[in-house]
Short mmCIF file of C-alpha atoms in Angstrom, two decimals:
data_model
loop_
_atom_site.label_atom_id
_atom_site.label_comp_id
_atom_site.label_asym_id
_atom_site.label_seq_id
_atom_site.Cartn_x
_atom_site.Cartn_y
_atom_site.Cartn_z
CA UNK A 1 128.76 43.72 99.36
CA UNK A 2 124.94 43.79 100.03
CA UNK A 3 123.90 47.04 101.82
CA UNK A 4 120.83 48.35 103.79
CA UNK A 5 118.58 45.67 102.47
CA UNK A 6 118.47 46.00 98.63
CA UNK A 7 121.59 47.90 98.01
CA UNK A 8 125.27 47.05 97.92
CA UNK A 9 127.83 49.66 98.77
CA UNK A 10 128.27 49.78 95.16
CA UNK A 11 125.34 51.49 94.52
CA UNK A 12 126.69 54.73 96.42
CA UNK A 13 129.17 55.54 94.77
CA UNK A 14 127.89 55.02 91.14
CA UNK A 15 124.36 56.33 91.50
CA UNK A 16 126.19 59.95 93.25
CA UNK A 17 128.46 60.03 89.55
CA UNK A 18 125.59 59.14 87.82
CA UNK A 19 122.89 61.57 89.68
CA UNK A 20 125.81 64.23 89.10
CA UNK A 21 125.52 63.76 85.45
CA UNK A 22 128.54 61.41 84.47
CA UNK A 23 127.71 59.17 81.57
CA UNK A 24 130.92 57.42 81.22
CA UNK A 25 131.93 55.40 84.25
CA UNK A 26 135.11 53.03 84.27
CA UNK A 27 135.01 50.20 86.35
CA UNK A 28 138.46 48.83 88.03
CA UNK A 29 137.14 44.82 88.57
CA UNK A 30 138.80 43.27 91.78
CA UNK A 31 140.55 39.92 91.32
CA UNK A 32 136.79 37.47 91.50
CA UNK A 33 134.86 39.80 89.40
CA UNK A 34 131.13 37.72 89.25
CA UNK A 35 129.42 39.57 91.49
CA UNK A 36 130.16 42.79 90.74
CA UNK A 37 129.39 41.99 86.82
CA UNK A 38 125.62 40.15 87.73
CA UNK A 39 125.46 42.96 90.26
CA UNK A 40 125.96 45.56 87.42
CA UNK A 41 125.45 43.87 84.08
CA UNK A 42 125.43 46.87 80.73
CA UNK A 43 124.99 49.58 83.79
CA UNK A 44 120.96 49.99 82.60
CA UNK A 45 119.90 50.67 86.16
CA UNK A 46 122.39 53.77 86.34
CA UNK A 47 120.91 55.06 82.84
CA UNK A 48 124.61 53.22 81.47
CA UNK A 49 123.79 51.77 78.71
CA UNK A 50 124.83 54.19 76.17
CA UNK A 51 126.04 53.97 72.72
CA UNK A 52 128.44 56.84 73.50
CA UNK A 53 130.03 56.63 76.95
CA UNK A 54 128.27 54.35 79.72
CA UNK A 55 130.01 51.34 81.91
CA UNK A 56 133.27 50.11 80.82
CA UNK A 57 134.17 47.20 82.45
CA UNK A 58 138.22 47.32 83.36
CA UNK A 59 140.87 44.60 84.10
CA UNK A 60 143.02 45.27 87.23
CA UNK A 61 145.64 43.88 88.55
CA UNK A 62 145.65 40.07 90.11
CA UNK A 63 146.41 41.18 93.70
CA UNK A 64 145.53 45.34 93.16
CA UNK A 65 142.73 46.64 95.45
CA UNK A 66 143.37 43.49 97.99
CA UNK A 67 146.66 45.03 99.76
CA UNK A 68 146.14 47.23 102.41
CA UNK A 69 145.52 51.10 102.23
CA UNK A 70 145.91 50.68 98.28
CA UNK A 71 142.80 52.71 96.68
CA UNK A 72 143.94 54.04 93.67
CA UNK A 73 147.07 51.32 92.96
CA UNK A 74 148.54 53.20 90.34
CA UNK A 75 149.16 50.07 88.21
CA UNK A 76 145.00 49.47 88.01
CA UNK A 77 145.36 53.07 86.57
CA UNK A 78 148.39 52.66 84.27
CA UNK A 79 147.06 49.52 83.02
CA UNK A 80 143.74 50.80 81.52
CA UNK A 81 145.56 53.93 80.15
CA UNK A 82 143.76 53.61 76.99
CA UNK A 83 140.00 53.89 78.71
CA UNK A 84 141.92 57.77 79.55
CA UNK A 85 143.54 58.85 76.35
CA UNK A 86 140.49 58.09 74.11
CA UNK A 87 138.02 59.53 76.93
CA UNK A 88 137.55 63.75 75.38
CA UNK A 89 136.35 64.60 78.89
CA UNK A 90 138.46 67.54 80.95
CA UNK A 91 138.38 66.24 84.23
CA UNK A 92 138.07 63.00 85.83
CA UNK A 93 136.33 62.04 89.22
CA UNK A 94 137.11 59.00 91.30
CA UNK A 95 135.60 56.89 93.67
CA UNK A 96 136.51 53.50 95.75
CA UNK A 97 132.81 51.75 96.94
CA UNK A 98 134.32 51.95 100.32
CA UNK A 99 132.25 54.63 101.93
CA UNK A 100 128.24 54.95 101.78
CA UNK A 101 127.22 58.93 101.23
CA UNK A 102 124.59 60.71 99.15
CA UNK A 103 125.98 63.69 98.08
CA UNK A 104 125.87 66.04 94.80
CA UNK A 105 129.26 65.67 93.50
CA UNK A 106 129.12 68.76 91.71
CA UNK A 107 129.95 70.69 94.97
CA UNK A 108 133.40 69.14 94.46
CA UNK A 109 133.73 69.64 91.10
CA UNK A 110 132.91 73.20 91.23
CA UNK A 111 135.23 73.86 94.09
CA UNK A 112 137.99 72.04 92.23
CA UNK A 113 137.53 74.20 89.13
CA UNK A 114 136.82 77.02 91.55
CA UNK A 115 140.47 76.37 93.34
CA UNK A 116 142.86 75.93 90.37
CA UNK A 117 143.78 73.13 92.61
CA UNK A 118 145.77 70.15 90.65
CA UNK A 119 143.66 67.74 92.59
CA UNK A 120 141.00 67.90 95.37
CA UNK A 121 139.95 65.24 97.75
CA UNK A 122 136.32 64.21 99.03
CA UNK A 123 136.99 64.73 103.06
CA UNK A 124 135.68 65.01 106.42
CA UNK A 125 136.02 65.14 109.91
CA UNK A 126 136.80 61.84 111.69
CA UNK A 127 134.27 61.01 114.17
CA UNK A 128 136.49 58.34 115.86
CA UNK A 129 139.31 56.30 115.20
CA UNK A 130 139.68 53.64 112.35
CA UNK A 131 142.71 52.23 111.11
CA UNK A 132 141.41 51.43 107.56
CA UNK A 133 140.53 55.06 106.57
CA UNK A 134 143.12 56.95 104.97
CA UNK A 135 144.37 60.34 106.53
CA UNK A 136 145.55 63.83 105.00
CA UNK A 137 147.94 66.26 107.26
CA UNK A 138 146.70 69.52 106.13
CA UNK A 139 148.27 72.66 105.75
CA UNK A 140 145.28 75.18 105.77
CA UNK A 141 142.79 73.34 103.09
CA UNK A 142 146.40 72.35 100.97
CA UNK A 143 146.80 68.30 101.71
CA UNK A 144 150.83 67.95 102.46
CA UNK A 145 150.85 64.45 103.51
CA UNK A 146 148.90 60.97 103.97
CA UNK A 147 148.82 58.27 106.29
CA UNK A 148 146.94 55.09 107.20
CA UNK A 149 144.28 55.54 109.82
CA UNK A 150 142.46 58.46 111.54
CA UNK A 151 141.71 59.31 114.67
CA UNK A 152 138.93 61.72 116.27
CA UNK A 153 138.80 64.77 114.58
CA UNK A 154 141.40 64.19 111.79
CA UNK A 155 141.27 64.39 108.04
CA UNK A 156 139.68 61.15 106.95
CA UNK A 157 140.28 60.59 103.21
CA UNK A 158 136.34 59.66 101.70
CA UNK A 159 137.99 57.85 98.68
CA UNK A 160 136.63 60.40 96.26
CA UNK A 161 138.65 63.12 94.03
CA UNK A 162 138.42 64.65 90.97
CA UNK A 163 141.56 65.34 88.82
CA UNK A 164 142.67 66.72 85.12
CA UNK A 165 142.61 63.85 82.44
CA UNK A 166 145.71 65.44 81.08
CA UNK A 167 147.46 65.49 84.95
CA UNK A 168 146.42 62.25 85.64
CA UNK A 169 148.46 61.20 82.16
CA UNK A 170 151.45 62.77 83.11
CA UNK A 171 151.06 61.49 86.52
CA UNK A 172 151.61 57.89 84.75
CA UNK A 173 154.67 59.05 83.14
CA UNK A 174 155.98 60.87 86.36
CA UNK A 175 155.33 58.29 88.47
CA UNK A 176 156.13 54.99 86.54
CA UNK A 177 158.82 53.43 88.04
CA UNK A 178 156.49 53.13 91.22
CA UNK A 179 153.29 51.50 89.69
CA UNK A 180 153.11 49.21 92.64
CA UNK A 181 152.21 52.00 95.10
CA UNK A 182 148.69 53.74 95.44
CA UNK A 183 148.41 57.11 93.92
CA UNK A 184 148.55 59.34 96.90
CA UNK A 185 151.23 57.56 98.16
CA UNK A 186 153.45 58.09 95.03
CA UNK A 187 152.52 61.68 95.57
CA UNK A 188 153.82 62.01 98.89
CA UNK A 189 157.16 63.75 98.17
CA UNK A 190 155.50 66.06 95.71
CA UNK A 191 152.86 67.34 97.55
CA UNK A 192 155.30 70.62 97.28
CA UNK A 193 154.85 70.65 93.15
CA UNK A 194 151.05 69.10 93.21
CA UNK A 195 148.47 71.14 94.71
CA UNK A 196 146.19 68.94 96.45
CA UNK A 197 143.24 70.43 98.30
CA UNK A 198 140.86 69.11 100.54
CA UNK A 199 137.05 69.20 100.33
CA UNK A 200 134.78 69.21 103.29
CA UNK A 201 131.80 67.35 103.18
CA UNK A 202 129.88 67.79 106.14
CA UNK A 203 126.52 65.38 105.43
CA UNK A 204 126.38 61.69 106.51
CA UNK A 205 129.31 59.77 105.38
CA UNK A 206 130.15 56.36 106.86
CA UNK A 207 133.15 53.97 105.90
CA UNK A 208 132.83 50.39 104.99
CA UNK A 209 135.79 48.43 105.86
CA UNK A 210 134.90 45.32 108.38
CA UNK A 211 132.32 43.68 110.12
CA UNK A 212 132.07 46.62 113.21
CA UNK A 213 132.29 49.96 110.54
CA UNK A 214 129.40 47.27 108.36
CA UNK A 215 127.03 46.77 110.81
CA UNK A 216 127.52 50.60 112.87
CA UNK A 217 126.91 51.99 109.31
CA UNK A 218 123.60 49.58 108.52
CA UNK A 219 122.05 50.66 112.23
CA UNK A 220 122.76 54.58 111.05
CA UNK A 221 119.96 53.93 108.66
CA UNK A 222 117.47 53.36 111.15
CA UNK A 223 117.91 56.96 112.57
CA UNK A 224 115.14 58.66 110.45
CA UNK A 225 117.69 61.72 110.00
CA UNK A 226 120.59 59.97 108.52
CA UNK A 227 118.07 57.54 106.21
CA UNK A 228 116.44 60.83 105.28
CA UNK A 229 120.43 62.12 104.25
CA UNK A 230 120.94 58.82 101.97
CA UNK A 231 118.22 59.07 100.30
CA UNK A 232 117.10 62.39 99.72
CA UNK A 233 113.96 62.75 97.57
CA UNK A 234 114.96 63.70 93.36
CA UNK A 235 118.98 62.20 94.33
CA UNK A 236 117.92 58.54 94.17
CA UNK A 237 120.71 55.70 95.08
CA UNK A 238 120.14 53.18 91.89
CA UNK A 239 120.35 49.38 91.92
CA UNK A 240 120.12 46.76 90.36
CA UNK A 241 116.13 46.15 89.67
CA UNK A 242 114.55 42.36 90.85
CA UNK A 243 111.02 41.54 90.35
CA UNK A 244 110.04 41.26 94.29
CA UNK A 245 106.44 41.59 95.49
CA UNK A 246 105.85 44.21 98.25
CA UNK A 247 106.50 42.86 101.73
CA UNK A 248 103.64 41.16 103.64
CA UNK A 249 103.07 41.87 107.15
CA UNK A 250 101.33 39.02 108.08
CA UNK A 251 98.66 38.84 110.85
CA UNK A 252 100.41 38.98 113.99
CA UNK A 253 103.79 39.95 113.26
CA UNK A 254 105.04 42.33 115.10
CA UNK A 255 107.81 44.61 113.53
CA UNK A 256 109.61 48.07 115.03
CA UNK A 257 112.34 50.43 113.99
CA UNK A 258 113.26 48.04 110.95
CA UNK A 259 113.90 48.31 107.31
CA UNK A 260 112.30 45.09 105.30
CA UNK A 261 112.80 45.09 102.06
CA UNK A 262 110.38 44.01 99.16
CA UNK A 263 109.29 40.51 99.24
CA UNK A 264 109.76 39.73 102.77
CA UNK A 265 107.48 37.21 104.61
CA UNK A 266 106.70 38.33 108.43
CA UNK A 267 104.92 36.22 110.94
CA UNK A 268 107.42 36.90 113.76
CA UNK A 269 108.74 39.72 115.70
CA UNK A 270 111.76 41.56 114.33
CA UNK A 271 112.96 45.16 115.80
CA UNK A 272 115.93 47.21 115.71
CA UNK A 273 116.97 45.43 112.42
CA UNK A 274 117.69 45.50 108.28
CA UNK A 275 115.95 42.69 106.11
CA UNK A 276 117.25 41.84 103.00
CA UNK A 277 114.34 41.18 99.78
CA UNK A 278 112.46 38.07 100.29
CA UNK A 279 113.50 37.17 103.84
CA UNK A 280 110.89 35.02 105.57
CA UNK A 281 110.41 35.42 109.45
CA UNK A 282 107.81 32.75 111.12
CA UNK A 283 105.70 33.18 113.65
CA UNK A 284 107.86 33.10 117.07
CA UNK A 285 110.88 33.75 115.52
CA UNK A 286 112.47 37.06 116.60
CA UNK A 287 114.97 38.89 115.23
CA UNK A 288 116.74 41.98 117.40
CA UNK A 289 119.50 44.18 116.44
CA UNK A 290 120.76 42.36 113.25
CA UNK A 291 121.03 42.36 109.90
CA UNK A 292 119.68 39.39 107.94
CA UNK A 293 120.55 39.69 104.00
CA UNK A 294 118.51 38.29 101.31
CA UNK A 295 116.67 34.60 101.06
CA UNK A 296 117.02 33.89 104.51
CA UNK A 297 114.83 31.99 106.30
CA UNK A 298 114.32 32.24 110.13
CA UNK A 299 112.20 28.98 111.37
CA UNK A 300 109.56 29.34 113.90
CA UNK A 301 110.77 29.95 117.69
CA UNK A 302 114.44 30.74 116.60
CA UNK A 303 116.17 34.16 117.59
CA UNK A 304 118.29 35.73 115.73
CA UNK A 305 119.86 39.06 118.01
CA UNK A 306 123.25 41.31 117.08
CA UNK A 307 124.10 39.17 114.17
CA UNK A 308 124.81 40.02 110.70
CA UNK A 309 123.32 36.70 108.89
CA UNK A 310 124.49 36.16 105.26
CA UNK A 311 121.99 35.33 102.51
CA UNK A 312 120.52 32.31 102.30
CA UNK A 313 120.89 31.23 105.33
CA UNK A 314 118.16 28.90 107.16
CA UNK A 315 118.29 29.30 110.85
CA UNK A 316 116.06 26.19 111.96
CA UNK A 317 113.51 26.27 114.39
CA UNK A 318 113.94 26.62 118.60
CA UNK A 319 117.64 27.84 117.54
CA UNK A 320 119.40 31.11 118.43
CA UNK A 321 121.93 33.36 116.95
CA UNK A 322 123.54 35.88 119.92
CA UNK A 323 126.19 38.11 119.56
CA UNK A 324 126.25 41.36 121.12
CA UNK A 325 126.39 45.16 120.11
CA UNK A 326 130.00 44.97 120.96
CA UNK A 327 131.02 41.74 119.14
CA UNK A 328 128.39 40.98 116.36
CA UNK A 329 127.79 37.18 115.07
CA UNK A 330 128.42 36.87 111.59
CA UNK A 331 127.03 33.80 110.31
CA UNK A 332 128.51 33.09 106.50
CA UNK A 333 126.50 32.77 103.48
CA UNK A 334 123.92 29.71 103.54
CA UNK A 335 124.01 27.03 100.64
CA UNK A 336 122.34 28.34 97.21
CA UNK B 1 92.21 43.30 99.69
CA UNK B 2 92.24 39.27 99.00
CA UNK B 3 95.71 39.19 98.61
CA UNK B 4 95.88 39.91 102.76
CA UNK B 5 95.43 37.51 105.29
CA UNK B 6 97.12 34.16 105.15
CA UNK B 7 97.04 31.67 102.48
CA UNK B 8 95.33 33.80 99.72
CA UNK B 9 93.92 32.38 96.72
CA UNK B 10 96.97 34.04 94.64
CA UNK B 11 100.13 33.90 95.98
CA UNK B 12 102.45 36.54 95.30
CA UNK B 13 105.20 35.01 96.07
CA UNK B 14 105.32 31.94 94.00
CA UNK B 15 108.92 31.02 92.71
CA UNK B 16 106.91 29.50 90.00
CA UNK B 17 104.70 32.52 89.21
CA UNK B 18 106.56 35.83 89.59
CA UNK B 19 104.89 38.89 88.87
CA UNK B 20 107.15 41.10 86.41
CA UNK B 21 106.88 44.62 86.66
CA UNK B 22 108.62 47.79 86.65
CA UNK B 23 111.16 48.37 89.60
CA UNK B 24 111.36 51.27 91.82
CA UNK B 25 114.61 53.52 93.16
CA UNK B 26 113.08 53.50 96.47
CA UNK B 27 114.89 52.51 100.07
CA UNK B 28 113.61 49.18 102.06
CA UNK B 29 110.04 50.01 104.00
CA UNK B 30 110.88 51.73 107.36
CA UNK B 31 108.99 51.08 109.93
CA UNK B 32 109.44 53.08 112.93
CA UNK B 33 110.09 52.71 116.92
CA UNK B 34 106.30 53.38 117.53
CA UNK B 35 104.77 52.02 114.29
CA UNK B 36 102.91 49.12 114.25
CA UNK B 37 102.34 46.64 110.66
CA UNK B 38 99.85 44.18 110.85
CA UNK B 39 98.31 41.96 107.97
CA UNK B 40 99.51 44.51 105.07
CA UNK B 41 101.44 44.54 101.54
CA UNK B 42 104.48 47.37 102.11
CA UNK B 43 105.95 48.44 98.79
CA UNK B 44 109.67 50.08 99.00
CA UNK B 45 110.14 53.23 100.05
CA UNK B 46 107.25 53.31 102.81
CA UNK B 47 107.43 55.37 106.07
CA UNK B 48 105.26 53.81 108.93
CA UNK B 49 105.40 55.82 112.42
CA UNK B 50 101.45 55.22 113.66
CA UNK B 51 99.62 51.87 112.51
CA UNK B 52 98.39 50.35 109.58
CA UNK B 53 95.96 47.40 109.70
CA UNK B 54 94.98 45.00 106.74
CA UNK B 55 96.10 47.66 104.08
CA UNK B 56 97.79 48.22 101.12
CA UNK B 57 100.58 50.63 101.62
CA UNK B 58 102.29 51.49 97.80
CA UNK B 59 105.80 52.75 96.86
CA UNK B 60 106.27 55.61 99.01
CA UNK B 61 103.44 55.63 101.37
CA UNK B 62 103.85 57.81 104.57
CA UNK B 63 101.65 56.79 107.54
CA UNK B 64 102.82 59.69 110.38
CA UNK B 65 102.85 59.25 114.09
CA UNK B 66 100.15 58.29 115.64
CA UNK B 67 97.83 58.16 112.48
CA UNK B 68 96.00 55.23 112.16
CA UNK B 69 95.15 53.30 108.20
CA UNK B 70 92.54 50.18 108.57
CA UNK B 71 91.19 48.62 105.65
CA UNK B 72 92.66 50.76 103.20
CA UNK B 73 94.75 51.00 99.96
CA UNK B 74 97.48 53.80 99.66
CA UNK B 75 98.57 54.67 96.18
CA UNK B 76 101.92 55.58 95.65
CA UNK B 77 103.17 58.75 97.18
CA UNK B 78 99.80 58.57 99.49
CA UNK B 79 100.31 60.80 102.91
CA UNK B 80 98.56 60.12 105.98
CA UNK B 81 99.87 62.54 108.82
CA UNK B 82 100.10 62.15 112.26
CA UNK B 83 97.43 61.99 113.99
CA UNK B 84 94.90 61.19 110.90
CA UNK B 85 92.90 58.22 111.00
CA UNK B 86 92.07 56.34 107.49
CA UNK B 87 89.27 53.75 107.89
CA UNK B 88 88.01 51.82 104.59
CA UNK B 89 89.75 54.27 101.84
CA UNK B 90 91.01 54.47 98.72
CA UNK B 91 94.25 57.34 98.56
CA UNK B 92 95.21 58.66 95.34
CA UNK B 93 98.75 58.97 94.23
CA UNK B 94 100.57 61.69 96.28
CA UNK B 95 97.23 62.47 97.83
CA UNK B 96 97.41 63.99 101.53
CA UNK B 97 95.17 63.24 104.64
CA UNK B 98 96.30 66.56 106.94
CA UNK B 99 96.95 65.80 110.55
CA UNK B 100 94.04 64.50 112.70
CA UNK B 101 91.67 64.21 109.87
CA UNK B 102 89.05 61.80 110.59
CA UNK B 103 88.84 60.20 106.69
CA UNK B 104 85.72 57.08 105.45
CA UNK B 105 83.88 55.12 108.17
CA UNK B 106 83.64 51.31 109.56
CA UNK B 107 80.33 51.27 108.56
CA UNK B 108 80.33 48.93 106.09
CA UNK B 109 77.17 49.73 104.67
CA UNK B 110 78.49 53.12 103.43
CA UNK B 111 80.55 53.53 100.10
CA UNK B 112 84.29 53.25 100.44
CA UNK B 113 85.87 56.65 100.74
CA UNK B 114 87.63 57.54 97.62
CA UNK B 115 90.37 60.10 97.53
CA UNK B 116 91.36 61.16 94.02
CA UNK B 117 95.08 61.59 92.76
CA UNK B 118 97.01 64.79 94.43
CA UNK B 119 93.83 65.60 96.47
CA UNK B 120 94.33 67.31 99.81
CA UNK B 121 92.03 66.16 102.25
CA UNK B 122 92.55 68.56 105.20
CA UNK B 123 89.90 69.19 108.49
CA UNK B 124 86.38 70.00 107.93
CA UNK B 125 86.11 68.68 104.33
#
């Protein structure tokens, strides 16, 4: 899923394990896997490419990561049990690409270690409600049960934990007869036996579920504070690396509180928004309050305002886009 | 400087022609509520809060509020702070104009001010 311009919210998640010095990262592939694969290739932009370690690519399960509230489907696990009985490693982090954060994962792998906790979990504070984040009912910082959803101030669940190897094997054995359930809900009547603690995190941390939590999360960037959170200077979010020109700001364009990526073309007006690389804006087009992803054109005279616009879209000239902060446009991907 | 301005004689953005080269880690150019772009290349990872006019502006190029680059080329990492103005310059990489520094001259007849790499340039030099 393309992100902030030139990112996709895969890019979070990998670039925090690889910034906190993992160098062998597993990849579970959901069910149409060509994106993700051109997207990531060998894992050379993440330093993956490694004769020892680096980006394994593995199979899951047909209709795995699709059902709802299923992060960690235990059968995804089960089924690549081989990528965790030849790994030597001591611990094992994990991460969904659900959530967009910059953070130094060592924190949570020191306080797990720190802990003696059998498993700790990436949280934080809900700042409002959303039905597709998964909760934890806390006893003190000790996690003794999960649900679907949070609401204002609850324990949202940021996808992210770190775990023994050897635990996680015997979790395959314990848990076996109910492969078809996510890992933390298999857990749930043994939250008495497994000690489970929670993590605060307590930077910037926005989940990516639908088209409202997408395009809240891609405005956060324009607040100077939060971009400056993302993408702190020496803990850079990596991605995959095009061969773009610099953006050109033509004569007369006129461009505020925006993000343009490289190789955008701007003759027009565009505020409040996120452009994707090599987006071309013509003079008297205006774009407001929107994100428009890569190769899209927007013809002279058309207006483009609260709308996410896929890539490669062409929105032809004297034509108009409107959806409002409330209820965004989404206009699907153009022809390639 | 001839790549700005419309229709230059080499286009940069040729499908036909692209220009390979190494790729930075950098976030999208922001350009901020009171900054204003005009006629200027904007590498990844730039910060504009003041104005830039017919300028090169490299990976990681801070204009600050209310500073002012015209006719100029920023080298990577290049600072201009708020309140500096930057007429018909050259910045080094991660060189620094300190706030309301007054840095080359419209004068065309005069050489092009030429700020070396890491150089700060800060009031009264």
């Amino acid at each position: 899923m393309p992100f902030l311009g030139r990112y996709r919210l895969v890019d979070f998640p990998l670039s925090n394990m690889v910034n906190a010095g993992l160098r062998t990262v597993g990849m579970v592939m959901p069910y149409n896997y060509r994106s993700i694969i051109d997207h990531v290739g060998s894992g050379k932009d993440w330093n993956l490419d490694r004769k020892n370690g680096g980006l394994f690519v593995l199979p899951g399960s047909a209709f795995g990561t699709s059902r709802t509230g299923a992060r960690f489907l235990l059968r995804d696990l089960v089924h690549n049990k081989v990528f965790f009985t030849r790994s030597k490693s001591d611990y094992v982090i994990f991460s969904t690409a659900n959530f967009v954060y910059n953070m130094d994962l060592n924190e949570l792998y020191d306080a797990h270690v720190a802990s003696g906790a059998d498993v700790t979990v990436l949280t934080k504070q809900a700042s409002g409600n959303d039905a597709d984040v998964t909760g934890f009912e806390l006893d003190g910082s000790r996690v003794n049960g999960v649900k679907h959803g949070v609401s204002f101030g609850d324990t949202a669940f940021l996808d992210c934990f770190v775990i023994s190897r050897q635990l996680l094997l015997d979790m395959f054995d314990w848990y076996a007869a109910t492969d078809y359930l996510d890992l933390f809900e298999a857990m749930a009547n043994d939250y008495g036996r497994v000690n489970v603690q929670a993590y605060n995190f307590d930077g910037y941390a926005a989940a990516v579920f639908n088209k409202k939590s997408y395009y809240r999360s891609n405005m956060d960037a324009l607040d100077p504070r939060i971009n400056a959170e993302l993408f702190p200077e020496g803990r850079f979010i990596k991605t995959k690396a095009h061969d773009t020109s610099p953006a050109k700001f033509e004569v007369g364009s006129h461009v505020t509180n925006s993000l343009v990526s490289a190789g955008c073309r701007i003759f027009g007006n565009v505020g409040d928004s996120i452009l994707g690389r090599n987006v071309i804006v013509e003079s008297g087009a205006t774009i407001r309050g929107s994100v428009v992803m890569q190769d899209c054109v927007i013809k002279s005279g058309a207006r483009v305002e609260n709308a996410i616009v896929d890539r490669n879209n062409l929105v032809p000239a004297g034509t108009e886009l409107r959806g409002t902060p409330e209820d965004v446009l989404v206009k699907e991907k153009g022809r390639e | 400087m001839d790549l700005l301005g419309p229709n230059p004689a080499f286009d940069l953005y040729s499908e036909d022609f692209p220009i390979m080269s190494n790729a930075s880690t950098r976030p999208p150019a922001f350009v901020g509520r009171d900054g204003d772009v005009d006629d200027c290349l904007v590498a990844n990872g730039v910060q504009v809060y003041g104005k830039a006019k017919h300028s090169i502006l490299s990976v990681d190029a801070y204009v600050g509020e209310h500073a002012t680059v015209v006719d100029s080329v920023l080298l990577p990492g290049a600072v201009v702070k708020n309140g500096a103005h930057v007429v018909r310059a050259i910045l080094g990489e991660n060189s620094v104009v300190e706030e309301n520094v007054n840095l080359g001259s419209v004068d065309s007849t005069k050489d092009t001010a030429v700020i070396g790499n890491d150089v700060v340039v800060g009031k009264g030099e």
